[in-house]
PDB file of C-alpha atoms in Angstrom:
ATOM      1  CA  MET A 602    -290.201  13.068 -41.677  1.00  0.00           C
ATOM      2  CA  GLY A 603    -293.341  13.410 -43.796  1.00  0.00           C
ATOM      3  CA  VAL A 604    -292.549  17.071 -44.474  1.00  0.00           C
ATOM      4  CA  ASN A 605    -289.021  16.247 -45.670  1.00  0.00           C
ATOM      5  CA  HIS A 606    -290.398  13.502 -47.890  1.00  0.00           C
ATOM      6  CA  ILE A 607    -292.875  15.913 -49.475  1.00  0.00           C
ATOM      7  CA  LYS A 608    -290.108  18.463 -49.903  1.00  0.00           C
ATOM      8  CA  VAL A 609    -287.869  15.970 -51.679  1.00  0.00           C
ATOM      9  CA  LYS A 610    -290.690  14.845 -53.977  1.00  0.00           C
ATOM     10  CA  PHE A 611    -291.517  18.450 -54.799  1.00  0.00           C
ATOM     11  CA  ILE A 612    -287.905  19.291 -55.662  1.00  0.00           C
ATOM     12  CA  VAL A 613    -287.464  16.170 -57.795  1.00  0.00           C
ATOM     13  CA  THR A 614    -290.731  16.907 -59.651  1.00  0.00           C
ATOM     14  CA  LEU A 615    -289.780  20.551 -60.189  1.00  0.00           C
ATOM     15  CA  LEU A 616    -286.347  19.530 -61.428  1.00  0.00           C
ATOM     16  CA  THR A 617    -287.859  17.017 -63.838  1.00  0.00           C
ATOM     17  CA  VAL A 618    -290.254  19.586 -65.310  1.00  0.00           C
ATOM     18  CA  THR A 619    -287.427  22.136 -65.631  1.00  0.00           C
ATOM     19  CA  LEU A 620    -285.139  19.714 -67.411  1.00  0.00           C
ATOM     20  CA  ILE A 621    -287.931  18.788 -69.822  1.00  0.00           C
ATOM     21  CA  LEU A 622    -288.794  22.396 -70.639  1.00  0.00           C
ATOM     22  CA  ILE A 623    -285.227  23.691 -71.123  1.00  0.00           C
ATOM     23  CA  PRO A 624    -284.534  21.569 -74.249  1.00  0.00           C
ATOM     24  CA  LEU A 625    -287.720  22.959 -75.806  1.00  0.00           C
ATOM     25  CA  CYS A 626    -286.287  26.454 -75.382  1.00  0.00           C
ATOM     26  CA  PHE A 627    -283.100  25.433 -77.190  1.00  0.00           C
ATOM     27  CA  ILE A 628    -285.143  23.870 -80.029  1.00  0.00           C
ATOM     28  CA  ALA A 629    -287.334  26.967 -80.373  1.00  0.00           C
ATOM     29  CA  ASP A 630    -284.312  29.254 -80.628  1.00  0.00           C
ATOM     30  CA  ALA A 631    -282.171  26.984 -82.794  1.00  0.00           C
ATOM     31  CA  GLU A 632    -282.633  29.140 -85.866  1.00  0.00           C
ATOM     32  CA  GLU A 633    -281.492  32.276 -84.011  1.00  0.00           C
ATOM     33  CA  GLN A 634    -278.070  33.107 -82.623  1.00  0.00           C
ATOM     34  CA  ALA A 635    -278.499  32.774 -78.888  1.00  0.00           C
ATOM     35  CA  ASP A 636    -276.807  35.070 -76.411  1.00  0.00           C
ATOM     36  CA  ALA A 637    -273.907  33.622 -74.440  1.00  0.00           C
ATOM     37  CA  GLU A 638    -275.769  34.526 -71.233  1.00  0.00           C
ATOM     38  CA  GLU A 639    -272.850  35.854 -69.248  1.00  0.00           C
ATOM     39  CA  ASN A 640    -271.630  39.105 -67.805  1.00  0.00           C
ATOM     40  CA  LEU A 641    -268.261  40.709 -68.476  1.00  0.00           C
ATOM     41  CA  TRP A 642    -267.180  44.042 -67.029  1.00  0.00           C
ATOM     42  CA  VAL A 643    -264.111  46.216 -66.455  1.00  0.00           C
ATOM     43  CA  VAL A 644    -262.702  46.273 -62.943  1.00  0.00           C
ATOM     44  CA  GLY A 645    -261.596  49.772 -61.929  1.00  0.00           C
ATOM     45  CA  ASP A 646    -260.803  52.686 -64.231  1.00  0.00           C
ATOM     46  CA  ILE A 647    -259.871  52.304 -67.886  1.00  0.00           C
ATOM     47  CA  PRO A 648    -256.299  53.586 -68.361  1.00  0.00           C
ATOM     48  CA  GLU A 649    -254.864  55.346 -71.389  1.00  0.00           C
ATOM     49  CA  ILE A 650    -253.162  52.872 -73.707  1.00  0.00           C
ATOM     50  CA  LYS A 651    -249.394  53.179 -73.690  1.00  0.00           C
ATOM     51  CA  ILE A 652    -247.286  53.327 -76.822  1.00  0.00           C
ATOM     52  CA  ASP A 653    -245.189  50.272 -77.754  1.00  0.00           C
ATOM     53  CA  GLU A 654    -245.968  48.352 -74.567  1.00  0.00           C
ATOM     54  CA  ASP A 655    -248.860  46.319 -73.195  1.00  0.00           C
ATOM     55  CA  THR A 656    -251.486  48.098 -71.126  1.00  0.00           C
ATOM     56  CA  ILE A 657    -253.345  45.851 -68.683  1.00  0.00           C
ATOM     57  CA  ILE A 658    -257.101  46.181 -68.172  1.00  0.00           C
ATOM     58  CA  ASN A 659    -258.647  43.920 -65.538  1.00  0.00           C
ATOM     59  CA  LEU A 660    -261.924  42.185 -66.383  1.00  0.00           C
ATOM     60  CA  SER A 661    -264.372  40.131 -64.367  1.00  0.00           C
ATOM     61  CA  PHE A 662    -266.511  37.333 -65.827  1.00  0.00           C
ATOM     62  CA  GLU A 663    -269.600  35.637 -64.419  1.00  0.00           C
ATOM     63  CA  ASP A 664    -271.594  32.802 -65.989  1.00  0.00           C
ATOM     64  CA  HIS A 665    -275.385  33.160 -66.035  1.00  0.00           C
ATOM     65  CA  THR A 666    -276.600  30.083 -67.879  1.00  0.00           C
ATOM     66  CA  GLY A 667    -276.877  26.328 -67.534  1.00  0.00           C
ATOM     67  CA  ILE A 668    -277.007  24.436 -64.246  1.00  0.00           C
ATOM     68  CA  ASN A 669    -274.350  24.602 -61.588  1.00  0.00           C
ATOM     69  CA  TYR A 670    -273.659  20.888 -61.726  1.00  0.00           C
ATOM     70  CA  THR A 671    -271.166  20.994 -58.867  1.00  0.00           C
ATOM     71  CA  SER A 672    -273.618  22.765 -56.582  1.00  0.00           C
ATOM     72  CA  LEU A 673    -276.426  20.480 -57.692  1.00  0.00           C
ATOM     73  CA  THR A 674    -274.577  17.332 -56.635  1.00  0.00           C
ATOM     74  CA  ASN A 675    -273.856  18.959 -53.258  1.00  0.00           C
ATOM     75  CA  TYR A 676    -277.192  20.698 -52.762  1.00  0.00           C
ATOM     76  CA  TYR A 677    -278.124  18.867 -49.573  1.00  0.00           C
ATOM     77  CA  LYS A 678    -275.026  19.104 -47.433  1.00  0.00           C
ATOM     78  CA  GLY A 679    -276.789  17.327 -44.590  1.00  0.00           C
ATOM     79  CA  HIS A 680    -278.022  14.550 -46.895  1.00  0.00           C
ATOM     80  CA  PRO A 681    -275.027  13.413 -48.971  1.00  0.00           C
ATOM     81  CA  TYR A 682    -276.889  10.336 -50.189  1.00  0.00           C
ATOM     82  CA  LEU A 683    -279.668  12.516 -51.624  1.00  0.00           C
ATOM     83  CA  SER A 684    -277.124  14.743 -53.414  1.00  0.00           C
ATOM     84  CA  PHE A 685    -275.396  11.679 -54.816  1.00  0.00           C
ATOM     85  CA  PHE A 686    -278.756  10.287 -55.934  1.00  0.00           C
ATOM     86  CA  ILE A 687    -279.731  13.481 -57.786  1.00  0.00           C
ATOM     87  CA  GLY A 688    -276.363  14.062 -59.445  1.00  0.00           C
ATOM     88  CA  TYR A 689    -275.214  10.577 -60.310  1.00  0.00           C
ATOM     89  CA  ILE A 690    -278.285   8.307 -60.402  1.00  0.00           C
ATOM     90  CA  TYR A 691    -281.390  10.357 -61.135  1.00  0.00           C
ATOM     91  CA  MET A 692    -279.778  12.487 -63.873  1.00  0.00           C
ATOM     92  CA  PRO A 693    -278.213   9.599 -65.796  1.00  0.00           C
ATOM     93  CA  ALA A 694    -281.404   7.547 -65.427  1.00  0.00           C
ATOM     94  CA  PHE A 695    -283.579  10.415 -66.651  1.00  0.00           C
ATOM     95  CA  PHE A 696    -281.400  11.302 -69.639  1.00  0.00           C
ATOM     96  CA  GLY A 697    -280.006   7.876 -70.372  1.00  0.00           C
ATOM     97  CA  PRO A 698    -276.984   6.067 -68.968  1.00  0.00           C
ATOM     98  CA  ARG A 699    -274.430   7.528 -71.370  1.00  0.00           C
ATOM     99  CA  ILE A 700    -275.740   9.442 -74.361  1.00  0.00           C
ATOM    100  CA  GLY A 701    -278.467  11.066 -72.309  1.00  0.00           C
ATOM    101  CA  MET A 702    -276.054  12.178 -69.630  1.00  0.00           C
ATOM    102  CA  GLU A 703    -273.720  13.626 -72.253  1.00  0.00           C
ATOM    103  CA  THR A 704    -276.693  15.516 -73.709  1.00  0.00           C
ATOM    104  CA  PHE A 705    -277.481  16.869 -70.261  1.00  0.00           C
ATOM    105  CA  GLN A 706    -273.900  18.041 -69.785  1.00  0.00           C
ATOM    106  CA  GLU A 707    -273.856  19.442 -73.319  1.00  0.00           C
ATOM    107  CA  PHE A 708    -276.695  21.898 -72.705  1.00  0.00           C
ATOM    108  CA  TYR A 709    -276.868  22.493 -68.977  1.00  0.00           C
ATOM    109  CA  CYS A 710    -273.366  22.330 -67.545  1.00  0.00           C
ATOM    110  CA  LEU A 711    -269.643  21.909 -68.188  1.00  0.00           C
ATOM    111  CA  HIS A 712    -269.524  24.570 -70.907  1.00  0.00           C
ATOM    112  CA  SER A 713    -266.383  26.094 -72.396  1.00  0.00           C
ATOM    113  CA  ILE A 714    -266.233  29.879 -72.772  1.00  0.00           C
ATOM    114  CA  GLU A 715    -263.972  31.414 -75.424  1.00  0.00           C
ATOM    115  CA  PHE A 716    -262.883  35.068 -75.483  1.00  0.00           C
ATOM    116  CA  HIS A 717    -261.809  36.695 -78.756  1.00  0.00           C
ATOM    117  CA  ALA A 718    -260.675  40.353 -78.751  1.00  0.00           C
ATOM    118  CA  TYR A 719    -260.434  42.500 -81.882  1.00  0.00           C
ATOM    119  CA  ILE A 720    -260.375  46.175 -82.863  1.00  0.00           C
ATOM    120  CA  GLU A 721    -263.592  47.560 -84.311  1.00  0.00           C
ATOM    121  CA  GLY A 722    -263.435  49.113 -87.765  1.00  0.00           C
ATOM    122  CA  ASN A 723    -260.498  49.777 -90.041  1.00  0.00           C
ATOM    123  CA  VAL A 724    -258.125  50.954 -87.309  1.00  0.00           C
ATOM    124  CA  THR A 725    -254.440  50.149 -87.741  1.00  0.00           C
ATOM    125  CA  GLY A 726    -251.754  50.039 -85.089  1.00  0.00           C
ATOM    126  CA  TRP A 727    -253.969  48.644 -82.306  1.00  0.00           C
ATOM    127  CA  HIS A 728    -253.800  45.085 -80.915  1.00  0.00           C
ATOM    128  CA  ALA A 729    -255.794  43.362 -78.164  1.00  0.00           C
ATOM    129  CA  ILE A 730    -255.937  39.932 -76.542  1.00  0.00           C
ATOM    130  CA  VAL A 731    -257.800  38.417 -73.587  1.00  0.00           C
ATOM    131  CA  GLU A 732    -255.995  36.121 -71.162  1.00  0.00           C
ATOM    132  CA  PRO A 733    -256.979  33.465 -70.458  1.00  0.00           C
ATOM    133  CA  SER A 734    -258.799  33.125 -73.758  1.00  0.00           C
ATOM    134  CA  LEU A 735    -260.594  29.920 -72.702  1.00  0.00           C
ATOM    135  CA  ILE A 736    -262.495  28.798 -69.612  1.00  0.00           C
ATOM    136  CA  THR A 737    -263.549  25.154 -69.423  1.00  0.00           C
ATOM    137  CA  GLY A 738    -266.094  23.403 -67.223  1.00  0.00           C
ATOM    138  CA  SER A 739    -268.067  26.601 -66.617  1.00  0.00           C
ATOM    139  CA  THR A 740    -271.519  26.426 -65.040  1.00  0.00           C
ATOM    140  CA  ALA A 741    -274.040  28.937 -63.727  1.00  0.00           C
ATOM    141  CA  GLY A 742    -272.500  31.206 -61.124  1.00  0.00           C
ATOM    142  CA  HIS A 743    -268.926  30.514 -62.202  1.00  0.00           C
ATOM    143  CA  LYS A 744    -266.688  33.583 -61.859  1.00  0.00           C
ATOM    144  CA  ALA A 745    -263.246  34.314 -63.265  1.00  0.00           C
ATOM    145  CA  ASN A 746    -260.750  37.167 -63.403  1.00  0.00           C
ATOM    146  CA  LEU A 747    -259.500  37.983 -66.893  1.00  0.00           C
ATOM    147  CA  THR A 748    -256.906  40.331 -68.330  1.00  0.00           C
ATOM    148  CA  LEU A 749    -257.307  42.443 -71.462  1.00  0.00           C
ATOM    149  CA  LYS A 750    -253.930  43.374 -72.931  1.00  0.00           C
ATOM    150  CA  VAL A 751    -253.918  46.262 -75.400  1.00  0.00           C
ATOM    151  CA  ARG A 752    -250.948  47.628 -77.334  1.00  0.00           C
ATOM    152  CA  VAL A 753    -250.525  50.551 -79.706  1.00  0.00           C
ATOM    153  CA  ASP A 754    -247.698  50.410 -82.256  1.00  0.00           C
ATOM    154  CA  GLY A 755    -245.973  53.784 -82.183  1.00  0.00           C
ATOM    155  CA  PRO A 756    -247.818  57.112 -82.388  1.00  0.00           C
ATOM    156  CA  THR A 757    -250.652  55.795 -84.548  1.00  0.00           C
ATOM    157  CA  VAL A 758    -252.843  58.199 -86.485  1.00  0.00           C
ATOM    158  CA  HIS A 759    -255.805  56.624 -84.651  1.00  0.00           C
ATOM    159  CA  PRO A 760    -255.665  57.929 -81.065  1.00  0.00           C
ATOM    160  CA  MET A 761    -258.946  56.251 -80.111  1.00  0.00           C
ATOM    161  CA  ALA A 762    -260.396  52.820 -80.793  1.00  0.00           C
ATOM    162  CA  ASN A 763    -263.072  50.386 -79.657  1.00  0.00           C
ATOM    163  CA  VAL A 764    -262.033  46.936 -78.505  1.00  0.00           C
ATOM    164  CA  VAL A 765    -264.724  44.304 -79.001  1.00  0.00           C
ATOM    165  CA  ILE A 766    -264.616  41.125 -76.934  1.00  0.00           C
ATOM    166  CA  LYS A 767    -266.522  38.272 -78.540  1.00  0.00           C
ATOM    167  CA  VAL A 768    -267.661  35.664 -76.007  1.00  0.00           C
ATOM    168  CA  VAL A 769    -268.514  32.236 -77.432  1.00  0.00           C
ATOM    169  CA  ARG A 770    -270.226  29.591 -75.316  1.00  0.00           C
ATOM    170  CA  LYS A 771    -269.717  25.990 -76.423  1.00  0.00           C
ATOM    171  CA  GLY A 772    -271.187  22.771 -75.132  1.00  0.00           C
ATOM    172  CA  LYS A 773    -269.139  19.805 -74.064  1.00  0.00           C
ATOM    173  CA  GLY A 774    -269.232  18.456 -77.621  1.00  0.00           C
ATOM    174  CA  GLY A 775    -268.037  21.747 -79.156  1.00  0.00           C
ATOM    175  CA  ALA A 776    -271.404  22.992 -80.443  1.00  0.00           C
ATOM    176  CA  VAL A 777    -271.828  26.777 -80.251  1.00  0.00           C
ATOM    177  CA  LEU A 778    -274.627  27.533 -77.780  1.00  0.00           C
ATOM    178  CA  GLY A 779    -274.445  31.318 -77.747  1.00  0.00           C
ATOM    179  CA  VAL A 780    -272.395  34.384 -78.670  1.00  0.00           C
ATOM    180  CA  SER A 781    -272.148  37.777 -76.954  1.00  0.00           C
ATOM    181  CA  TYR A 782    -270.225  40.964 -77.719  1.00  0.00           C
ATOM    182  CA  HIS A 783    -268.791  43.520 -75.310  1.00  0.00           C
ATOM    183  CA  LYS A 784    -267.382  46.868 -76.478  1.00  0.00           C
ATOM    184  CA  ILE A 785    -264.787  48.890 -74.563  1.00  0.00           C
ATOM    185  CA  SER A 786    -263.823  52.392 -75.749  1.00  0.00           C
ATOM    186  CA  LEU A 787    -260.125  53.204 -75.368  1.00  0.00           C
ATOM    187  CA  LYS A 788    -257.768  56.066 -76.135  1.00  0.00           C
ATOM    188  CA  ALA A 789    -254.007  56.129 -76.499  1.00  0.00           C
ATOM    189  CA  GLU A 790    -251.773  58.240 -74.317  1.00  0.00           C
ATOM    190  CA  HIS A 791    -251.240  61.732 -75.702  1.00  0.00           C
ATOM    191  CA  ILE A 792    -247.987  62.009 -77.652  1.00  0.00           C
ATOM    192  CA  TYR A 793    -246.689  65.456 -78.595  1.00  0.00           C
ATOM    193  CA  LEU A 794    -244.193  65.202 -81.434  1.00  0.00           C
ATOM    194  CA  LEU A 795    -243.565  67.729 -84.198  1.00  0.00           C
ATOM    195  CA  ASP A 796    -241.059  67.727 -87.030  1.00  0.00           C
ATOM    196  CA  LEU A 797    -239.940  71.242 -88.046  1.00  0.00           C
ATOM    197  CA  LYS A 798    -237.922  71.245 -91.251  1.00  0.00           C
ATOM    198  CA  PRO A 799    -236.805  74.545 -92.833  1.00  0.00           C
ATOM    199  CA  LEU A 800    -236.278  73.937 -96.544  1.00  0.00           C
ATOM    200  CA  LYS A 801    -233.245  76.276 -96.470  1.00  0.00           C
ATOM    201  CA  SER A 802    -230.575  76.106 -93.787  1.00  0.00           C
ATOM    202  CA  VAL A 803    -228.737  79.304 -94.805  1.00  0.00           C
ATOM    203  CA  VAL A 804    -230.355  82.369 -96.359  1.00  0.00           C
ATOM    204  CA  GLU A 805    -228.617  85.580 -97.503  1.00  0.00           C
ATOM    205  CA  THR A 806    -230.492  88.834 -97.741  1.00  0.00           C
ATOM    206  CA  LEU A 807    -230.110  92.597 -97.475  1.00  0.00           C
ATOM    207  CA  PRO A 808    -230.297  94.317 -94.101  1.00  0.00           C
ATOM    208  CA  GLY A 809    -233.671  95.870 -93.317  1.00  0.00           C
ATOM    209  CA  SER A 810    -235.486  93.560 -95.723  1.00  0.00           C
ATOM    210  CA  THR A 811    -238.395  91.121 -95.552  1.00  0.00           C
ATOM    211  CA  LEU A 812    -237.570  87.462 -95.978  1.00  0.00           C
ATOM    212  CA  SER A 813    -239.823  84.437 -96.581  1.00  0.00           C
ATOM    213  CA  ILE A 814    -238.561  81.146 -95.136  1.00  0.00           C
ATOM    214  CA  PRO A 815    -240.282  77.967 -96.421  1.00  0.00           C
ATOM    215  CA  VAL A 816    -240.865  75.420 -93.649  1.00  0.00           C
ATOM    216  CA  GLU A 817    -242.245  71.879 -93.748  1.00  0.00           C
ATOM    217  CA  ILE A 818    -244.129  70.915 -90.563  1.00  0.00           C
ATOM    218  CA  THR A 819    -245.223  67.334 -89.780  1.00  0.00           C
ATOM    219  CA  ASN A 820    -247.358  66.258 -86.826  1.00  0.00           C
ATOM    220  CA  ARG A 821    -245.697  63.036 -85.611  1.00  0.00           C
ATOM    221  CA  GLY A 822    -248.017  62.834 -82.615  1.00  0.00           C
ATOM    222  CA  ASN A 823    -251.235  60.868 -82.327  1.00  0.00           C
ATOM    223  CA  TYR A 824    -253.794  63.646 -81.812  1.00  0.00           C
ATOM    224  CA  ILE A 825    -254.918  66.551 -83.960  1.00  0.00           C
ATOM    225  CA  GLU A 826    -253.153  69.647 -82.627  1.00  0.00           C
ATOM    226  CA  THR A 827    -253.174  73.400 -83.075  1.00  0.00           C
ATOM    227  CA  TYR A 828    -249.609  74.731 -82.954  1.00  0.00           C
ATOM    228  CA  ARG A 829    -248.434  78.285 -82.455  1.00  0.00           C
ATOM    229  CA  ILE A 830    -245.454  79.098 -84.711  1.00  0.00           C
ATOM    230  CA  SER A 831    -243.095  81.941 -83.819  1.00  0.00           C
ATOM    231  CA  VAL A 832    -239.593  83.230 -84.639  1.00  0.00           C
ATOM    232  CA  ASP A 833    -236.770  84.241 -82.319  1.00  0.00           C
ATOM    233  CA  GLY A 834    -233.302  85.456 -83.326  1.00  0.00           C
ATOM    234  CA  ASP A 835    -230.533  88.066 -83.246  1.00  0.00           C
ATOM    235  CA  GLY A 836    -232.453  91.226 -84.043  1.00  0.00           C
ATOM    236  CA  VAL A 837    -234.730  89.296 -86.395  1.00  0.00           C
ATOM    237  CA  ALA A 838    -238.488  89.605 -85.917  1.00  0.00           C
ATOM    238  CA  SER A 839    -241.534  87.912 -87.366  1.00  0.00           C
ATOM    239  CA  LEU A 840    -243.301  90.222 -89.763  1.00  0.00           C
ATOM    240  CA  PHE A 841    -246.834  89.197 -88.719  1.00  0.00           C
ATOM    241  CA  GLY A 842    -246.164  87.883 -85.223  1.00  0.00           C
ATOM    242  CA  SER A 843    -246.964  84.244 -84.446  1.00  0.00           C
ATOM    243  CA  GLN A 844    -249.273  82.114 -86.573  1.00  0.00           C
ATOM    244  CA  LEU A 845    -251.554  79.180 -85.743  1.00  0.00           C
ATOM    245  CA  LEU A 846    -251.630  75.905 -87.667  1.00  0.00           C
ATOM    246  CA  THR A 847    -253.979  72.970 -87.054  1.00  0.00           C
ATOM    247  CA  ILE A 848    -252.383  69.693 -88.133  1.00  0.00           C
ATOM    248  CA  ASN A 849    -253.800  66.172 -88.179  1.00  0.00           C
ATOM    249  CA  PRO A 850    -251.726  63.192 -86.990  1.00  0.00           C
ATOM    250  CA  GLY A 851    -249.271  62.241 -89.726  1.00  0.00           C
ATOM    251  CA  GLU A 852    -250.142  65.322 -91.798  1.00  0.00           C
ATOM    252  CA  THR A 853    -247.441  67.519 -93.341  1.00  0.00           C
ATOM    253  CA  ILE A 854    -248.055  71.210 -93.984  1.00  0.00           C
ATOM    254  CA  LYS A 855    -245.799  73.546 -95.966  1.00  0.00           C
ATOM    255  CA  THR A 856    -245.898  77.170 -94.919  1.00  0.00           C
ATOM    256  CA  ASN A 857    -243.822  80.338 -95.298  1.00  0.00           C
ATOM    257  CA  ILE A 858    -242.631  82.267 -92.275  1.00  0.00           C
ATOM    258  CA  GLN A 859    -242.116  85.964 -92.931  1.00  0.00           C
ATOM    259  CA  ILE A 860    -239.285  87.646 -91.019  1.00  0.00           C
ATOM    260  CA  TYR A 861    -237.739  91.111 -91.037  1.00  0.00           C
ATOM    261  CA  THR A 862    -233.970  91.665 -90.710  1.00  0.00           C
ATOM    262  CA  PRO A 863    -232.593  94.632 -88.747  1.00  0.00           C
ATOM    263  CA  PHE A 864    -231.762  97.835 -90.621  1.00  0.00           C
ATOM    264  CA  SER A 865    -228.161  98.831 -91.267  1.00  0.00           C
ATOM    265  CA  PRO A 866    -226.843 101.442 -93.740  1.00  0.00           C
ATOM    266  CA  PHE A 867    -224.288  98.977 -94.965  1.00  0.00           C
ATOM    267  CA  ASP A 868    -223.390  95.452 -93.881  1.00  0.00           C
ATOM    268  CA  LEU A 869    -220.277  93.597 -94.959  1.00  0.00           C
ATOM    269  CA  GLY A 870    -221.844  90.299 -93.878  1.00  0.00           C
ATOM    270  CA  THR A 871    -223.414  89.383 -90.542  1.00  0.00           C
ATOM    271  CA  ALA A 872    -224.583  85.858 -89.746  1.00  0.00           C
ATOM    272  CA  ARG A 873    -227.657  85.781 -87.523  1.00  0.00           C
ATOM    273  CA  LYS A 874    -228.999  82.681 -85.822  1.00  0.00           C
ATOM    274  CA  VAL A 875    -232.767  82.375 -86.155  1.00  0.00           C
ATOM    275  CA  GLU A 876    -234.908  79.869 -84.227  1.00  0.00           C
ATOM    276  CA  ILE A 877    -238.309  78.741 -85.445  1.00  0.00           C
ATOM    277  CA  LYS A 878    -240.398  77.642 -82.461  1.00  0.00           C
ATOM    278  CA  ALA A 879    -243.666  75.725 -82.262  1.00  0.00           C
ATOM    279  CA  TYR A 880    -245.752  74.474 -79.359  1.00  0.00           C
ATOM    280  CA  PRO A 881    -249.266  72.981 -79.031  1.00  0.00           C
ATOM    281  CA  LEU A 882    -251.857  75.269 -77.465  1.00  0.00           C
ATOM    282  CA  SER A 883    -252.984  72.395 -75.229  1.00  0.00           C
ATOM    283  CA  SER A 884    -249.467  71.931 -73.832  1.00  0.00           C
ATOM    284  CA  PRO A 885    -247.278  75.072 -74.118  1.00  0.00           C
ATOM    285  CA  GLU A 886    -244.415  73.421 -72.225  1.00  0.00           C
ATOM    286  CA  ASN A 887    -243.784  71.087 -75.190  1.00  0.00           C
ATOM    287  CA  VAL A 888    -241.713  73.373 -77.420  1.00  0.00           C
ATOM    288  CA  PHE A 889    -240.161  72.228 -80.701  1.00  0.00           C
ATOM    289  CA  THR A 890    -237.439  74.228 -82.445  1.00  0.00           C
ATOM    290  CA  ALA A 891    -235.481  74.348 -85.675  1.00  0.00           C
ATOM    291  CA  GLY A 892    -232.633  76.704 -86.530  1.00  0.00           C
ATOM    292  CA  ILE A 893    -231.474  78.474 -89.663  1.00  0.00           C
ATOM    293  CA  SER A 894    -228.755  81.030 -90.391  1.00  0.00           C
ATOM    294  CA  VAL A 895    -229.669  84.381 -91.946  1.00  0.00           C
ATOM    295  CA  VAL A 896    -226.757  86.375 -93.393  1.00  0.00           C
ATOM    296  CA  THR A 897    -227.324  90.084 -93.987  1.00  0.00           C
ATOM    297  CA  ARG A 898    -224.995  91.684 -96.528  1.00  0.00           C
ATOM    298  CA  GLY A 899    -224.940  94.916 -98.543  1.00  0.00           C
ATOM    299  CA  ALA A 900    -227.115  97.989 -98.248  1.00  0.00           C
ATOM    300  CA  PRO A 901    -230.878  98.052 -97.841  1.00  0.00           C
ATOM    301  CA  LEU A 902    -232.817  98.931-100.980  1.00  0.00           C
ATOM    302  CA  GLN A 903    -234.372 102.019 -99.442  1.00  0.00           C
ATOM    303  CA  PHE A 904    -230.916 103.316 -98.542  1.00  0.00           C
ATOM    304  CA  ILE A 905    -229.357 102.877-102.019  1.00  0.00           C
ATOM    305  CA  PRO A 906    -230.511 106.303-103.355  1.00  0.00           C
ATOM    306  CA  VAL A 907    -229.075 107.974-100.248  1.00  0.00           C
ATOM    307  CA  LEU A 908    -225.863 105.990-100.647  1.00  0.00           C
ATOM    308  CA  ILE A 909    -225.579 107.051-104.301  1.00  0.00           C
ATOM    309  CA  LEU A 910    -226.132 110.652-103.293  1.00  0.00           C
ATOM    310  CA  LEU A 911    -223.433 110.403-100.634  1.00  0.00           C
ATOM    311  CA  ILE A 912    -221.015 108.917-103.163  1.00  0.00           C
ATOM    312  CA  ILE A 913    -221.741 111.745-105.623  1.00  0.00           C
ATOM    313  CA  LEU A 914    -221.223 114.329-102.894  1.00  0.00           C
ATOM    314  CA  LEU A 915    -218.005 112.625-101.861  1.00  0.00           C
ATOM    315  CA  VAL A 916    -216.724 112.638-105.468  1.00  0.00           C
ATOM    316  CA  LEU A 917    -217.594 116.313-105.854  1.00  0.00           C
ATOM    317  CA  LEU A 918    -215.915 117.120-102.582  1.00  0.00           C
ATOM    318  CA  VAL A 919    -212.731 115.317-103.583  1.00  0.00           C
ATOM    319  CA  LYS A 920    -212.748 117.040-106.987  1.00  0.00           C
ATOM    320  CA  LEU A 921    -213.194 120.413-105.340  1.00  0.00           C
ATOM    321  CA  MET A 922    -210.307 119.810-102.975  1.00  0.00           C
ATOM    322  CA  VAL A 923    -208.059 118.760-105.865  1.00  0.00           C
ATOM    323  CA  GLU A 924    -208.858 121.923-107.814  1.00  0.00           C
ATOM    324  CA  ILE A 925    -208.058 124.071-104.817  1.00  0.00           C
TER     325      ILE A 925
END
């Protein structure tokens, strides 16, 4: 019995000293922004953020400040009267019947925790929110499961972003007791999208000639990509083979694709379908195409002297036959 009595006196004395010293800590740090004294972490792997729909990231929160008032009033499970005395008689008597008790609750227990999510830096197209955004009546040891919802509007030109979660601890009266920041690095899902736009849909040229086709290429995806550009068609070949272009998200590049039409001594007019193809080196299965029509007509320039000579010979031959 004597040992239990000494134990109770020791605990009450220790509690009294602790409660006296804690306010001094708050006064000493009043001029500085205190930390919210909590822990917030991601549960599981961080997924890629989907386009135009919410991506869920699970979070876990744990409070590490104040006094667990609920546990304090139930500390001695075998001595309910002692727990009641500490929580509902000793505390109010020590701090004052009403104002003192409110002060005690203000700094040591029954805190509200607010969660504010925002995107770091000047990054457009990203949105984030924490649910629930408010926890009330939090004390030391309190745990909660939260959800971070992140959305990307369309294939943004910013494929990566940092989400910052601002945690604000407030006392029962609404005073800010501490602020913490947690940063989570995210990246959007990889979108491959290319806009191939030939500036001419139909081109007429001589057979066996070199032709330059102007093309406007826009990267509609959300990552910087290197694309291989090639040409495929009816007897038409690229003069210099394929070419490589590195394009930023949202960037438009104008380039000329050189092709060579098949040789023919004389062509009355042949329409040839030509396909311009492009695919990213990181994902060759994503092929983008655009078509144009190349019409070959007439005689190739290098064959004109021969053609003239043949005509002259033909005229001479006809004249000779007439004279005979």
